[in-house]
PDB file of C-alpha atoms in Angstrom:
ATOM      1  CA  MET C  21      46.110   9.648 -87.015  1.00 52.00           C
ATOM      2  CA  GLY C  22      42.640  11.416 -87.483  1.00 63.00           C
ATOM      3  CA  LEU C  23      40.402   8.943 -89.178  1.00 59.00           C
ATOM      4  CA  VAL C  24      37.524   7.451 -87.341  1.00 67.00           C
ATOM      5  CA  TYR C  25      36.048   4.917 -90.433  1.00 68.00           C
ATOM      6  CA  SER C  26      36.113   4.652 -93.669  1.00 68.00           C
ATOM      7  CA  THR C  27      34.614   2.120 -95.972  1.00 78.00           C
ATOM      8  CA  ASN C  28      38.329   2.120 -98.263  1.00 79.00           C
ATOM      9  CA  LYS C  29      39.675  -0.836 -97.895  1.00 77.00           C
ATOM     10  CA  ASN C  30      42.579   0.203 -98.507  1.00 78.00           C
ATOM     11  CA  ILE C  31      43.686   2.331 -96.039  1.00 72.00           C
ATOM     12  CA  ARG C  32      46.341   1.072 -92.953  1.00 70.00           C
ATOM     13  CA  LEU C  33      45.310   1.567 -89.709  1.00 65.00           C
ATOM     14  CA  ASN C  34      49.110   2.189 -87.908  1.00 64.00           C
ATOM     15  CA  GLU C  35      47.429   0.167 -84.694  1.00 58.00           C
ATOM     16  CA  GLU C  36      49.901   0.873 -81.674  1.00 55.00           C
ATOM     17  CA  GLU C  37      51.706  -2.679 -80.527  1.00 50.00           C
ATOM     18  CA  THR C  38      52.082  -2.599 -76.431  1.00 53.00           C
ATOM     19  CA  PRO C  39      55.581  -2.461 -75.735  1.00 60.00           C
ATOM     20  CA  CYS C  40      56.213  -6.606 -74.355  1.00 64.00           C
ATOM     21  CA  ILE C  41      57.552  -6.831 -70.874  1.00 75.00           C
ATOM     22  CA  GLU C  42      59.441  -9.811 -70.797  1.00 86.00           C
ATOM     23  CA  THR C  43      60.408 -11.796 -67.291  1.00 86.00           C
ATOM     24  CA  LEU C  44      64.316 -11.388 -65.767  1.00 86.00           C
ATOM     25  CA  ALA C  45      66.042 -14.111 -64.382  1.00 88.00           C
ATOM     26  CA  PRO C  46      64.871 -14.606 -60.438  1.00 88.00           C
ATOM     27  CA  HIS C  47      69.024 -13.851 -60.377  1.00 90.00           C
ATOM     28  CA  ASN C  48      68.123 -10.178 -62.241  1.00 91.00           C
ATOM     29  CA  GLN C  49      65.754 -10.161 -59.938  1.00 92.00           C
ATOM     30  CA  LYS C  50      66.291  -6.658 -57.546  1.00 94.00           C
ATOM     31  CA  LEU C  51      63.305  -7.266 -54.756  1.00 95.00           C
ATOM     32  CA  VAL C  52      62.597  -5.685 -51.315  1.00 96.00           C
ATOM     33  CA  VAL C  53      60.611  -6.797 -49.544  1.00 96.00           C
ATOM     34  CA  SER C  54      59.396  -4.452 -46.817  1.00 95.00           C
ATOM     35  CA  ILE C  55      56.409  -3.793 -44.396  1.00 94.00           C
ATOM     36  CA  ASP C  56      53.608  -1.327 -44.334  1.00 91.00           C
ATOM     37  CA  ARG C  57      51.035   0.581 -42.058  1.00 88.00           C
ATOM     38  CA  ARG C  58      49.438   3.145 -44.262  1.00 87.00           C
ATOM     39  CA  ASN C  59      46.435   3.675 -45.941  1.00 83.00           C
ATOM     40  CA  ARG C  60      45.278  -0.083 -44.384  1.00 83.00           C
ATOM     41  CA  GLY C  61      43.241   1.075 -40.716  1.00 84.00           C
ATOM     42  CA  GLY C  62      46.609   0.219 -38.225  1.00 83.00           C
ATOM     43  CA  LYS C  63      47.243  -3.257 -39.636  1.00 90.00           C
ATOM     44  CA  GLN C  64      50.059  -4.383 -41.105  1.00 93.00           C
ATOM     45  CA  VAL C  65      50.856  -5.531 -44.591  1.00 94.00           C
ATOM     46  CA  THR C  66      54.078  -6.899 -46.165  1.00 95.00           C
ATOM     47  CA  LEU C  67      55.510  -5.282 -49.413  1.00 95.00           C
ATOM     48  CA  ILE C  68      57.384  -7.210 -52.225  1.00 96.00           C
ATOM     49  CA  LYS C  69      58.922  -4.563 -54.527  1.00 95.00           C
ATOM     50  CA  GLY C  70      60.823  -3.748 -57.644  1.00 94.00           C
ATOM     51  CA  PHE C  71      59.119  -7.347 -59.960  1.00 94.00           C
ATOM     52  CA  ILE C  72      60.344  -6.427 -63.545  1.00 92.00           C
ATOM     53  CA  GLY C  73      57.853  -8.730 -65.928  1.00 91.00           C
ATOM     54  CA  THR C  74      54.717  -9.408 -66.850  1.00 92.00           C
ATOM     55  CA  VAL C  75      51.754  -9.336 -64.551  1.00 92.00           C
ATOM     56  CA  LYS C  76      50.874 -13.095 -64.929  1.00 93.00           C
ATOM     57  CA  ASP C  77      55.027 -13.704 -63.980  1.00 93.00           C
ATOM     58  CA  LEU C  78      54.247 -11.451 -61.334  1.00 94.00           C
ATOM     59  CA  GLU C  79      50.646 -13.074 -60.144  1.00 95.00           C
ATOM     60  CA  ASP C  80      52.210 -16.558 -59.913  1.00 95.00           C
ATOM     61  CA  LEU C  81      55.278 -15.034 -58.413  1.00 95.00           C
ATOM     62  CA  ALA C  82      52.132 -14.050 -55.668  1.00 96.00           C
ATOM     63  CA  ARG C  83      50.702 -17.131 -55.530  1.00 96.00           C
ATOM     64  CA  ILE C  84      53.535 -19.295 -54.373  1.00 96.00           C
ATOM     65  CA  VAL C  85      54.665 -16.645 -51.826  1.00 96.00           C
ATOM     66  CA  LYS C  86      51.195 -16.375 -50.713  1.00 96.00           C
ATOM     67  CA  ALA C  87      51.143 -20.495 -49.931  1.00 96.00           C
ATOM     68  CA  LYS C  88      54.200 -20.520 -48.310  1.00 95.00           C
ATOM     69  CA  CYS C  89      53.279 -18.091 -46.199  1.00 93.00           C
ATOM     70  CA  GLY C  90      49.633 -19.058 -45.673  1.00 95.00           C
ATOM     71  CA  VAL C  91      48.085 -16.092 -45.860  1.00 95.00           C
ATOM     72  CA  GLY C  92      45.759 -14.043 -48.193  1.00 94.00           C
ATOM     73  CA  GLY C  93      47.198 -11.044 -50.485  1.00 94.00           C
ATOM     74  CA  SER C  94      48.029 -10.276 -53.620  1.00 94.00           C
ATOM     75  CA  ALA C  95      49.693  -8.877 -57.093  1.00 95.00           C
ATOM     76  CA  LYS C  96      48.786  -5.238 -58.792  1.00 90.00           C
ATOM     77  CA  ASP C  97      50.946  -1.878 -59.584  1.00 87.00           C
ATOM     78  CA  GLY C  98      53.593  -4.016 -59.437  1.00 88.00           C
ATOM     79  CA  GLU C  99      53.428  -5.657 -56.119  1.00 93.00           C
ATOM     80  CA  ILE C 100      53.306  -8.255 -54.504  1.00 96.00           C
ATOM     81  CA  ILE C 101      50.738  -7.505 -50.716  1.00 95.00           C
ATOM     82  CA  ILE C 102      50.928 -10.388 -48.128  1.00 95.00           C
ATOM     83  CA  GLN C 103      48.756  -9.883 -44.760  1.00 94.00           C
ATOM     84  CA  GLY C 104      50.324  -9.481 -41.906  1.00 94.00           C
ATOM     85  CA  ASP C 105      54.808  -9.469 -40.712  1.00 93.00           C
ATOM     86  CA  PHE C 106      55.657 -12.170 -43.500  1.00 95.00           C
ATOM     87  CA  ARG C 107      58.905 -10.829 -44.147  1.00 94.00           C
ATOM     88  CA  ASP C 108      61.609 -12.792 -42.621  1.00 94.00           C
ATOM     89  CA  LYS C 109      59.693 -15.734 -43.987  1.00 95.00           C
ATOM     90  CA  ALA C 110      59.468 -14.199 -48.201  1.00 95.00           C
ATOM     91  CA  PHE C 111      63.330 -12.957 -47.342  1.00 96.00           C
ATOM     92  CA  ASN C 112      64.662 -16.465 -46.908  1.00 96.00           C
ATOM     93  CA  LEU C 113      61.486 -17.362 -49.434  1.00 96.00           C
ATOM     94  CA  LEU C 114      62.462 -15.487 -52.356  1.00 95.00           C
ATOM     95  CA  SER C 115      65.957 -15.850 -51.523  1.00 95.00           C
ATOM     96  CA  SER C 116      65.643 -19.414 -51.541  1.00 95.00           C
ATOM     97  CA  MET C 117      64.207 -20.001 -55.252  1.00 94.00           C
ATOM     98  CA  GLY C 118      67.544 -17.240 -56.864  1.00 94.00           C
ATOM     99  CA  TYR C 119      66.108 -13.514 -56.604  1.00 94.00           C
ATOM    100  CA  ASN C 120      68.705 -10.607 -55.241  1.00 95.00           C
ATOM    101  CA  VAL C 121      66.544 -10.209 -52.093  1.00 95.00           C
ATOM    102  CA  LYS C 122      66.608  -5.704 -49.994  1.00 95.00           C
ATOM    103  CA  ARG C 123      65.218  -5.533 -46.445  1.00 94.00           C
ATOM    104  CA  GLY C 124      63.112  -2.919 -46.426  1.00 89.00           C
ATOM    105  CA  ASN C 125      62.231  -0.850 -44.217  1.00 78.00           C
TER     106      ASN C 125
END
């Protein structure tokens, strides 16, 4: 629009709405559990990719997986990063929660 500031109260700015991403049900999710060693100083991490949903739901799922594995990690950029090699534990946990899980590399 090119408008920076106006004192006219009748002007309505068209504010862009952020798209609301809804979290898919667990049986509709297609998650991939894999191991990554790149750019991590030789240490292994378990990556869970493919989650479709809100950031809050991703963080909640990451919290559950980290607690069950008993390790640290994070959730960012649509991925859950778990410290260490916990492929089998994460795979079994997500499967029991109703997620469609596939084992990567």
